[in-house]
Coordinates of C-alpha atoms in Angstrom, one line a residue:
X2 CA 127.9 340.5 39.5
X3 CA 129.0 343.5 37.6
X4 CA 126.6 344.7 35.0
X5 CA 123.3 343.7 36.5
X6 CA 124.3 345.0 40.0
X7 CA 123.5 348.4 38.6
X8 CA 119.8 347.6 38.9
X9 CA 120.3 347.6 42.7
X10 CA 120.7 351.3 42.5
X11 CA 117.3 351.8 41.1
X12 CA 115.5 350.3 44.1
X13 CA 118.4 350.8 46.6
X14 CA 117.4 354.4 47.4
X15 CA 113.9 353.5 48.5
X16 CA 115.2 350.4 50.3
X17 CA 117.8 352.4 52.2
X18 CA 115.2 355.0 53.3
X19 CA 113.0 352.2 54.6
X20 CA 115.9 350.6 56.4
X21 CA 117.3 353.7 58.1
X22 CA 114.8 353.3 61.0
X23 CA 115.7 349.7 61.6
X24 CA 117.6 349.0 64.1
X25 CA 126.1 334.8 73.1
X26 CA 129.4 334.6 72.2
X27 CA 131.1 331.2 73.0
X28 CA 134.8 330.4 73.0
X29 CA 136.0 329.1 69.6
X30 CA 135.5 325.4 69.2
X31 CA 138.4 323.9 67.3
X32 CA 138.1 320.1 67.5
X33 CA 141.0 319.8 65.1
X34 CA 143.4 322.2 63.3
X35 CA 142.3 323.6 60.0
X36 CA 143.9 322.7 56.7
X37 CA 146.4 325.6 56.7
X38 CA 147.2 325.1 60.3
X39 CA 148.0 321.4 59.8
X40 CA 150.1 322.1 56.7
X41 CA 151.8 325.4 57.5
X42 CA 151.5 326.0 61.2
X43 CA 149.5 329.2 61.0
X44 CA 147.5 328.4 64.1
X45 CA 150.4 329.1 66.4
X46 CA 151.2 332.5 64.9
X47 CA 150.2 335.5 67.0
X48 CA 147.5 337.6 65.3
X49 CA 148.4 341.1 64.0
X50 CA 145.9 342.4 66.4
X51 CA 148.1 341.1 69.2
X52 CA 151.1 342.9 67.9
X53 CA 152.6 340.1 65.9
X54 CA 152.9 339.5 62.2
X55 CA 152.1 336.4 60.2
X56 CA 155.2 334.2 60.3
X57 CA 156.3 332.5 57.1
X58 CA 154.8 329.1 57.0
X59 CA 156.8 325.9 56.5
X60 CA 157.0 324.5 53.0
X61 CA 154.2 322.2 52.1
X62 CA 154.9 318.5 52.4
X63 CA 155.7 316.4 49.4
X64 CA 152.7 314.9 47.7
X65 CA 151.6 311.5 49.0
X66 CA 149.8 309.6 46.3
X67 CA 149.4 309.8 42.6
X68 CA 150.7 313.1 41.3
X69 CA 148.2 313.0 38.5
X70 CA 145.3 313.1 40.9
X71 CA 143.9 309.9 39.5
X72 CA 144.4 308.0 42.7
X73 CA 144.8 308.5 46.4
X74 CA 141.6 310.5 46.9
X75 CA 142.3 310.4 50.6
X76 CA 145.0 312.9 50.0
X77 CA 142.3 315.4 49.2
X78 CA 139.6 314.3 51.6
X79 CA 139.4 317.6 53.6
X80 CA 138.2 320.8 52.1
X81 CA 140.2 324.0 51.8
X82 CA 139.9 326.3 54.9
X83 CA 137.8 325.5 57.9
X84 CA 135.8 322.4 58.6
X85 CA 133.8 321.1 61.5
X86 CA 130.6 321.7 63.4
X87 CA 129.4 325.2 64.1
X88 CA 130.2 326.7 67.4
X89 CA 127.3 328.2 69.4
X90 CA 128.4 331.6 68.2
X91 CA 128.5 330.5 64.6
X92 CA 125.1 328.9 64.8
X93 CA 123.7 332.1 66.2
X94 CA 125.2 333.9 63.2
X95 CA 123.4 331.4 60.9
X96 CA 120.1 332.0 62.6
X97 CA 120.5 335.7 62.4
X98 CA 121.3 335.6 58.7
X99 CA 118.2 333.4 58.0
X100 CA 116.1 336.1 59.8
X101 CA 116.5 338.3 56.8
X102 CA 114.7 335.7 54.6
X103 CA 112.0 335.3 57.2
X104 CA 111.4 339.1 57.3
X105 CA 111.6 339.8 53.6
X106 CA 109.6 336.8 52.1
X107 CA 106.7 337.8 49.9
X108 CA 104.0 335.1 50.7
X109 CA 102.2 335.7 47.4
X110 CA 105.1 334.6 45.2
X111 CA 107.7 332.9 47.5
X112 CA 110.2 335.5 46.3
X113 CA 112.4 337.6 48.7
X114 CA 113.3 341.2 48.4
X115 CA 116.8 341.8 47.2
X116 CA 117.3 344.8 49.5
X117 CA 115.3 345.5 52.7
X118 CA 111.7 346.3 52.3
X119 CA 111.7 347.3 48.7
X120 CA 109.7 344.6 46.7
X121 CA 112.1 344.0 43.8
X122 CA 114.7 341.3 43.0
X123 CA 117.0 339.8 40.4
X124 CA 117.9 336.2 39.5
X125 CA 121.2 336.7 41.2
X126 CA 119.6 337.8 44.5
X127 CA 117.0 335.0 44.2
X128 CA 119.9 332.5 43.8
X129 CA 121.3 334.0 47.0
X130 CA 117.9 333.2 48.6
X131 CA 118.1 329.6 47.5
X132 CA 121.6 329.6 49.0
X133 CA 120.2 330.7 52.3
X134 CA 117.3 328.3 52.1
X135 CA 119.5 325.3 51.5
X136 CA 121.9 326.3 54.3
X137 CA 119.1 326.9 56.7
X138 CA 117.7 323.4 56.1
X139 CA 121.0 321.6 56.1
X140 CA 122.0 323.4 59.4
X141 CA 118.7 322.5 61.0
X142 CA 117.5 326.1 61.4
X143 CA 114.3 325.2 59.5
X144 CA 112.7 321.8 59.2
X145 CA 112.0 319.9 56.0
X146 CA 108.3 320.9 55.9
X147 CA 109.2 324.6 55.9
X148 CA 112.0 323.9 53.3
X149 CA 109.7 322.0 51.0
X150 CA 106.9 324.6 51.2
X151 CA 109.2 327.4 50.5
X152 CA 111.3 325.8 47.7
X153 CA 108.3 324.4 45.8
X154 CA 106.5 327.7 45.9
X155 CA 109.6 329.4 44.6
X156 CA 110.1 326.8 41.8
X157 CA 106.5 327.3 40.8
X158 CA 107.1 331.1 40.5
X159 CA 110.3 330.7 38.6
X160 CA 108.5 328.1 36.3
X161 CA 105.9 330.7 35.3
X162 CA 108.0 333.9 35.1
X163 CA 107.1 336.1 32.2
X164 CA 110.4 336.0 30.2
X165 CA 112.1 338.9 28.4
X166 CA 110.9 338.8 24.8
X167 CA 110.0 335.1 25.4
X168 CA 113.7 334.2 25.8
X169 CA 115.1 334.3 29.3
X170 CA 114.2 335.8 32.7
X171 CA 114.1 339.6 32.8
X172 CA 116.8 341.4 34.9
X173 CA 114.3 342.6 37.5
X174 CA 111.0 341.3 38.9
X175 CA 108.5 342.6 41.4
X176 CA 108.6 340.3 44.4
X177 CA 105.0 340.9 45.4
X178 CA 103.5 340.1 42.0
X179 CA 106.2 338.2 40.1
X180 CA 105.8 340.6 37.2
X181 CA 108.8 341.6 35.1
X182 CA 109.6 345.3 35.8
X183 CA 112.0 348.0 34.9
X184 CA 114.5 349.7 37.3
X185 CA 111.7 351.8 38.7
X186 CA 109.8 348.6 39.6
X187 CA 107.1 349.5 37.1
X188 CA 105.9 346.9 34.6
X189 CA 108.4 346.6 31.7
X190 CA 111.4 344.9 30.3
X191 CA 115.1 345.8 30.6
X192 CA 116.9 342.8 29.1
X193 CA 118.5 339.7 30.7
X194 CA 121.8 339.1 32.5
X195 CA 123.7 335.9 31.7
X196 CA 125.7 336.5 34.9
X197 CA 122.5 336.4 36.9
X198 CA 121.2 333.4 35.0
X199 CA 124.6 331.6 35.4
X200 CA 124.4 332.0 39.2
X201 CA 120.8 330.8 39.2
X202 CA 121.8 327.7 37.1
X203 CA 124.5 326.9 39.8
X204 CA 121.9 326.9 42.5
X205 CA 119.2 325.1 40.5
X206 CA 121.9 322.4 39.9
X207 CA 122.6 322.2 43.6
X208 CA 118.9 321.7 44.3
X209 CA 118.6 319.0 41.7
X210 CA 121.7 317.1 43.0
X211 CA 120.9 317.4 46.7
X212 CA 117.1 316.9 46.5
X213 CA 116.3 314.6 43.5
X214 CA 112.6 314.9 44.1
X215 CA 112.8 318.6 43.0
X216 CA 114.5 317.8 39.7
X217 CA 111.5 317.5 37.4
X218 CA 110.1 320.9 38.4
X219 CA 113.5 322.5 38.1
X220 CA 114.1 320.9 34.7
X221 CA 110.7 322.1 33.4
X222 CA 111.6 325.6 34.5
X223 CA 114.8 325.8 32.5
X224 CA 113.4 323.9 29.5
X225 CA 111.1 326.9 28.9
X226 CA 114.1 329.2 28.4
X227 CA 115.5 330.0 25.0
X228 CA 119.3 330.3 25.0
X229 CA 120.0 331.1 21.3
X230 CA 121.0 334.7 21.9
X231 CA 122.8 334.1 25.2
X232 CA 125.7 331.9 23.9
X233 CA 127.8 332.5 20.9
X234 CA 129.4 330.0 18.6
X235 CA 132.8 330.5 20.2
X236 CA 131.4 329.7 23.7
X237 CA 131.1 333.3 25.0
X238 CA 128.1 334.6 26.9
X239 CA 125.9 337.6 26.0
X240 CA 123.4 339.5 28.0
X241 CA 120.8 341.9 26.5
X242 CA 120.0 345.5 27.1
X243 CA 117.2 347.7 25.9
X244 CA 118.4 351.1 24.5
X245 CA 116.7 354.4 25.0
X246 CA 115.1 353.9 21.6
X247 CA 113.6 350.6 22.7
X248 CA 116.0 348.5 20.7
X249 CA 117.4 345.3 22.0
X250 CA 121.1 344.8 21.9
X251 CA 123.0 341.6 22.8
X252 CA 126.4 342.3 24.4
X253 CA 129.2 340.3 25.8
X254 CA 128.9 340.2 29.6
X255 CA 131.3 339.5 32.4
X256 CA 135.0 340.0 33.2
X257 CA 137.7 337.8 34.9
X258 CA 136.2 336.3 38.0
X259 CA 132.5 336.7 37.4
X260 CA 132.5 335.5 33.8
X261 CA 134.0 332.1 34.6
X262 CA 131.8 331.6 37.6
X263 CA 128.7 332.3 35.7
X264 CA 129.9 330.1 32.8
X265 CA 130.2 327.2 35.2
X266 CA 126.5 327.5 35.9
X267 CA 125.8 327.0 32.1
X268 CA 128.4 324.3 31.8
X269 CA 126.8 322.3 34.7
X270 CA 123.8 322.0 32.4
X271 CA 126.0 320.9 29.5
X272 CA 126.1 324.2 27.5
X273 CA 129.3 324.7 25.6
X274 CA 130.7 327.9 27.1
X275 CA 134.4 327.1 26.6
X276 CA 135.2 330.7 25.6
X277 CA 133.7 332.1 28.8
X278 CA 135.3 329.5 31.0
X279 CA 138.8 330.4 29.8
X280 CA 140.7 333.1 31.8
X281 CA 142.0 334.6 28.6
X282 CA 142.8 337.4 28.2
X283 CA 144.5 337.7 31.6
X284 CA 147.3 340.0 32.8
X285 CA 148.7 340.7 36.2
X286 CA 149.5 343.7 38.4
X287 CA 151.8 343.5 41.5
X288 CA 150.3 344.7 44.8
X289 CA 152.3 344.1 48.0
X290 CA 154.4 341.6 46.0
X291 CA 151.4 339.6 45.0
X292 CA 150.7 339.1 41.3
X293 CA 147.0 339.9 41.2
X294 CA 145.1 338.6 38.1
X295 CA 143.3 341.2 36.0
X296 CA 141.1 341.0 32.9
X297 CA 143.2 342.3 30.0
X298 CA 140.3 343.7 27.9
X299 CA 140.6 347.5 27.6
X300 CA 137.6 349.2 29.2
X301 CA 137.8 352.0 26.6
X302 CA 137.2 349.5 23.8
X303 CA 134.8 347.1 25.5
X304 CA 132.9 349.7 27.6
X305 CA 133.0 347.6 30.7
X306 CA 135.2 348.2 33.7
X307 CA 137.6 345.5 34.9
X308 CA 136.9 345.5 38.6
X309 CA 139.0 343.0 40.7
X310 CA 136.6 341.9 43.4
X311 CA 136.5 339.1 46.0
X312 CA 132.9 337.8 45.6
X313 CA 133.1 335.6 42.5
X314 CA 136.1 333.7 43.7
X315 CA 134.4 333.2 47.1
X316 CA 131.2 331.9 45.5
X317 CA 133.2 329.5 43.3
X318 CA 135.1 328.1 46.3
X319 CA 132.1 327.9 48.7
X320 CA 129.7 326.4 46.2
X321 CA 131.8 324.5 43.7
X322 CA 135.2 324.0 45.5
X323 CA 137.0 325.7 42.5
X324 CA 136.3 322.5 40.5
X325 CA 135.6 322.0 36.8
X326 CA 132.0 321.6 35.9
X327 CA 132.8 318.1 34.5
X328 CA 134.3 316.9 37.8
X329 CA 131.8 314.4 39.2
X330 CA 134.1 312.6 41.6
X331 CA 133.2 312.8 45.2
X332 CA 135.4 312.6 48.3
X333 CA 137.9 315.1 46.9
X334 CA 136.9 318.5 48.4
X335 CA 140.6 319.4 48.9
X336 CA 141.4 319.1 45.2
X337 CA 140.4 322.1 43.0
X338 CA 140.3 320.5 39.6
X339 CA 140.1 324.0 38.0
X340 CA 143.4 324.8 39.6
X341 CA 144.0 328.3 38.3
X342 CA 140.8 329.4 40.0
X343 CA 142.1 328.3 43.4
X344 CA 145.5 329.8 42.7
X345 CA 143.9 333.2 41.7
X346 CA 141.5 333.0 44.7
X347 CA 144.4 332.5 47.0
X348 CA 146.1 335.6 45.6
X349 CA 142.9 337.6 46.0
X350 CA 142.8 336.6 49.6
X351 CA 146.5 337.1 50.3
X352 CA 146.8 340.6 48.9
X353 CA 144.1 341.7 51.2
X354 CA 145.9 340.2 54.2
X355 CA 149.1 341.9 53.1
X356 CA 147.3 345.2 52.9
X357 CA 146.3 344.8 56.5
X358 CA 149.8 343.8 57.5
X359 CA 151.4 346.7 55.7
X360 CA 148.9 349.5 56.6
X361 CA 146.8 348.3 59.5
X362 CA 143.6 348.7 57.4
X363 CA 141.4 345.7 57.8
X364 CA 140.4 344.6 54.3
X365 CA 137.7 342.4 52.9
X366 CA 136.7 343.9 49.5
X367 CA 133.5 343.3 47.6
X368 CA 130.7 345.1 45.8
X369 CA 128.1 346.2 48.3
X370 CA 125.2 348.4 49.0
X371 CA 125.6 351.7 50.9
X372 CA 123.2 354.1 52.5
X373 CA 122.5 357.3 50.6
X374 CA 124.1 358.4 47.4
X375 CA 125.5 356.5 45.4
X376 CA 123.6 353.6 47.0
X377 CA 126.0 350.9 45.6
X378 CA 129.7 350.7 45.0
X379 CA 132.3 348.4 43.5
X380 CA 134.8 348.2 46.3
X381 CA 137.7 346.9 44.2
X382 CA 141.1 345.5 44.9
X383 CA 142.1 347.0 41.6
X384 CA 140.1 349.0 39.0
X385 CA 140.8 351.7 36.4
X386 CA 144.5 351.5 36.9
X387 CA 144.6 351.9 40.7
X388 CA 144.7 349.5 43.6
X389 CA 142.1 349.8 46.4
X390 CA 139.8 351.8 44.2
X391 CA 136.2 352.2 45.3
X392 CA 133.9 353.3 42.4
X393 CA 130.2 353.9 41.9
X394 CA 128.5 352.6 38.8
X395 CA 129.3 355.8 37.0
X396 CA 133.0 355.1 37.8
X397 CA 133.3 358.1 40.2
X398 CA 135.8 357.6 43.0
X399 CA 134.1 357.1 46.3
X400 CA 136.9 356.5 48.9
X401 CA 134.6 357.1 51.9
X402 CA 132.5 354.2 50.9
X403 CA 135.2 351.6 51.2
X404 CA 134.2 348.9 53.7
X405 CA 134.9 345.6 55.3
X406 CA 132.1 343.7 53.5
X407 CA 130.4 341.2 55.8
X408 CA 130.0 338.6 53.1
X409 CA 133.6 338.9 52.0
X410 CA 134.9 338.7 55.6
X411 CA 132.9 335.6 56.5
X412 CA 133.5 334.0 53.2
X413 CA 137.2 334.4 53.5
X414 CA 137.0 333.1 57.1
X415 CA 135.4 329.9 55.8
X416 CA 137.9 329.3 53.0
X417 CA 141.1 330.4 54.7
X418 CA 141.8 329.2 58.3
X419 CA 144.2 332.0 59.5
X420 CA 144.5 334.5 62.3
X421 CA 143.7 337.3 60.0
X422 CA 140.3 335.8 59.0
X423 CA 139.6 335.2 62.7
X424 CA 140.1 339.0 63.1
X425 CA 137.8 339.7 60.1
X426 CA 135.1 337.5 61.6
X427 CA 135.3 339.4 64.9
X428 CA 134.8 342.6 63.0
X429 CA 131.5 341.7 61.4
X430 CA 130.1 338.8 63.4
X431 CA 127.7 341.0 65.4
X432 CA 126.8 343.6 62.7
X433 CA 123.2 342.4 62.6
X434 CA 119.8 342.5 64.1
X435 CA 118.0 339.4 65.3
X436 CA 115.0 340.3 63.1
X437 CA 116.6 341.5 60.0
X438 CA 119.9 339.7 59.4
X439 CA 123.4 341.1 58.8
X440 CA 124.2 344.6 57.7
X441 CA 126.4 345.0 54.6
X442 CA 129.6 345.8 56.4
X443 CA 131.8 348.2 58.3
X444 CA 133.3 351.4 56.8
X445 CA 137.1 351.4 56.7
X446 CA 137.2 355.1 57.7
X447 CA 135.5 354.7 61.0
X448 CA 132.1 356.0 59.9
X449 CA 130.3 353.0 61.5
X450 CA 128.4 350.2 59.9
X451 CA 126.4 350.3 56.7
X452 CA 122.7 350.2 57.8
X453 CA 121.5 348.2 54.8
X454 CA 120.5 344.5 54.7
X455 CA 120.3 342.4 51.6
X456 CA 119.5 338.9 50.3
X457 CA 122.9 338.5 48.7
X458 CA 124.8 339.4 51.8
X459 CA 122.9 337.1 54.1
X460 CA 122.7 334.3 51.5
X461 CA 126.5 334.2 51.1
X462 CA 127.0 334.3 54.8
X463 CA 124.8 331.3 55.3
X464 CA 126.6 329.5 52.5
X465 CA 130.0 330.2 54.2
X466 CA 128.7 328.6 57.4
X467 CA 127.3 325.6 55.6
X468 CA 130.7 325.2 53.8
X469 CA 132.4 324.9 57.2
X470 CA 130.2 322.0 58.1
X471 CA 129.9 320.2 54.8
X472 CA 132.6 321.5 52.4
X473 CA 131.8 322.5 48.8
X474 CA 128.0 322.8 48.6
X475 CA 127.5 321.2 45.2
X476 CA 127.2 317.5 45.9
X477 CA 126.8 315.0 43.1
X478 CA 124.0 312.8 44.6
X479 CA 121.4 312.5 41.9
X480 CA 122.1 309.5 39.6
X481 CA 118.6 309.4 38.2
X482 CA 117.6 309.9 34.6
X483 CA 117.1 313.6 34.0
X484 CA 114.2 315.2 32.2
X485 CA 116.7 317.8 31.1
X486 CA 118.4 315.2 29.0
X487 CA 115.4 313.4 27.7
X488 CA 112.8 316.1 26.9
X489 CA 112.0 317.0 23.3
X490 CA 114.0 314.1 21.9
X491 CA 112.0 313.8 18.7
X492 CA 111.0 317.4 18.3
X493 CA 112.6 320.6 17.0
X494 CA 112.1 322.4 20.3
X495 CA 115.6 321.5 21.6
X496 CA 117.2 322.9 18.5
X497 CA 114.9 326.0 18.4
X498 CA 115.7 326.9 22.0
X499 CA 119.4 326.1 21.5
X500 CA 119.3 323.5 24.4
X501 CA 122.4 321.3 24.6
X502 CA 122.3 317.8 23.1
X503 CA 123.1 315.0 25.5
X504 CA 126.9 314.6 25.2
X505 CA 128.2 311.1 24.4
X506 CA 131.0 309.6 26.3
X507 CA 134.3 310.7 24.7
X508 CA 136.4 308.1 22.9
X509 CA 140.0 309.0 23.0
X510 CA 142.3 307.6 20.3
X511 CA 145.9 308.6 19.7
X512 CA 145.5 311.1 22.5
X513 CA 149.2 311.3 23.1
X514 CA 149.6 313.4 20.0
X515 CA 147.1 315.9 21.4
X516 CA 148.8 319.0 22.9
X517 CA 148.2 319.6 26.6
X518 CA 147.6 323.4 26.8
X519 CA 146.4 324.4 30.2
X520 CA 144.7 327.8 30.3
X521 CA 147.1 329.0 33.0
X522 CA 150.6 327.6 32.8
X523 CA 152.0 325.4 35.6
X524 CA 154.7 328.1 36.2
X525 CA 151.9 330.5 37.4
X526 CA 151.1 328.2 40.3
X527 CA 153.0 330.1 43.0
X528 CA 150.9 329.5 46.1
X529 CA 149.0 326.3 45.4
X530 CA 150.6 322.9 44.6
X531 CA 149.9 322.1 40.9
X532 CA 148.5 318.6 40.2
X533 CA 148.5 317.9 36.5
X534 CA 145.5 315.9 35.2
X535 CA 145.2 313.4 32.4
X536 CA 143.1 315.7 30.3
X537 CA 145.8 318.4 30.2
X538 CA 144.4 320.6 32.9
X539 CA 146.1 321.5 36.1
X540 CA 144.4 320.9 39.5
X541 CA 145.5 322.6 42.7
X542 CA 145.9 321.5 46.3
X543 CA 147.7 322.6 49.5
X544 CA 147.4 326.4 48.9
X545 CA 149.8 328.4 51.1
X546 CA 150.3 332.0 52.1
X547 CA 153.9 331.9 50.9
X548 CA 155.2 330.9 47.6
X549 CA 155.7 327.1 47.8
X550 CA 159.0 326.9 45.8
X551 CA 158.2 323.3 44.9
X552 CA 159.7 321.8 41.7
X553 CA 157.1 322.3 39.0
X554 CA 155.7 319.1 37.5
X555 CA 155.4 318.7 33.8
X556 CA 151.8 318.7 32.4
X557 CA 150.8 315.3 31.2
X558 CA 149.0 314.4 28.0
X559 CA 145.9 312.3 28.0
X560 CA 146.7 308.6 27.7
X561 CA 145.7 306.6 24.7
X562 CA 144.2 303.5 26.3
X563 CA 141.7 300.8 25.9
X564 CA 139.1 303.4 25.1
X565 CA 140.4 303.0 21.5
X566 CA 138.5 300.2 19.7
X567 CA 140.7 297.3 18.5
X568 CA 139.8 296.2 15.0
X569 CA 138.1 292.9 14.8
X570 CA 136.8 293.1 18.4
X571 CA 133.1 293.8 19.2

């Protein structure tokens, strides 16, 4: 998460100093071929490490079933990437990643340190802890009693956080005391991050859906928050900063990739964030013959660098299956109803594989911690006009800090079943200690591994392993009445805190005259099969590593149907 990641630098130095002294593989179990293997034959291709190159896959098969995606759910029954039980090696990886949260838990609050032994965290890193907690329980690493004790203590702490100016959670909290703090971990306020809050809302929604008995406590937590300064009338998201003069400023937050992911968190709770969910303004740059998507806002004007990073696309795929927040249908993990996200994610993966094929440099890019100055980098696919650009938060070029990020490597391994991701997994699968979890990654230049361990890295690794077993982690299982929808019905509190009103079921009359304007045109679906939907959006399926060259379907308009009332009928 781009802006609030800078807070990691403040406590990263002490965490790294404390970490510097820290210090049974089984054959792969493939009960059945992965999705890309079945569709495109990638499983029989020799890996680049064996001296071969990735052979062009076969064209994807013609669609079987309703092209609109309204029927034939069995066509999309298997998730993207890998699926199946964990091998002994993969289970050992999950147990190792969970060890970080065992080691860094603060028993007084139930919070976990964001980086190593330093007692500070953000909402983003706390959401990564929830990610690890859910995965550890679902994979059988911890029992339900341990899960319940941990998750209820954590919800209690979140429920009683001292909020920034009484609005929303502060960017940083002391994990030992639960106090809001500044970047030096001293009592104080530094503003709130809507990117952090959006990620937390994703994981609180996952908790509510998977474990309905937690829903009342979670709803009471979020009902305390005041969203009036966080969402604009045009559906954009704003964070807050405190200037050197002590003044509070509200500023637009997020760029292509992270902005839409965080917006999904808000949309899952029925906030209107249509502006932030849209990819506009988007442009493209060509790297190794891949049209890589880039946020078109000028950093010189908007004072925010447009880093192209892997993490937000990974999180969207692992947690949400690249689906629209309004998609409540189950049994379709292989249909990304927010199709452009799957298409763009596929390109983000593919350009990194292409770099390896062209240069021999193993590539899995993400923001990550480093030891010593500058303590944190944005290891970008593209930034500031250059490809493969590694920048610190002051936008200083740091090429020696480029790395194979462990979370990116294992996340891509889960979502793309290819020989290249097998190689990525081998490169980082053992970069860990049994007691402290996975290290951040492996330097590209041969300077060894990054001797730093973090909640975000280990939480995402656990999520990737859970995805392999269960598919997208958000599961719509809670059909109960929600306190979130019923609270404050006859009070002004809902309006005063800018909480969303329960949305009525839409009634569609004369819908055929409504223009169908997908946010990314169907012609831009080069690697994923576009599946037009009745609401004018385009879903995606059958993503390939080569351009599919399928005839492009025409987007369809919503159908005027029996939803329109007939005069004279009740």
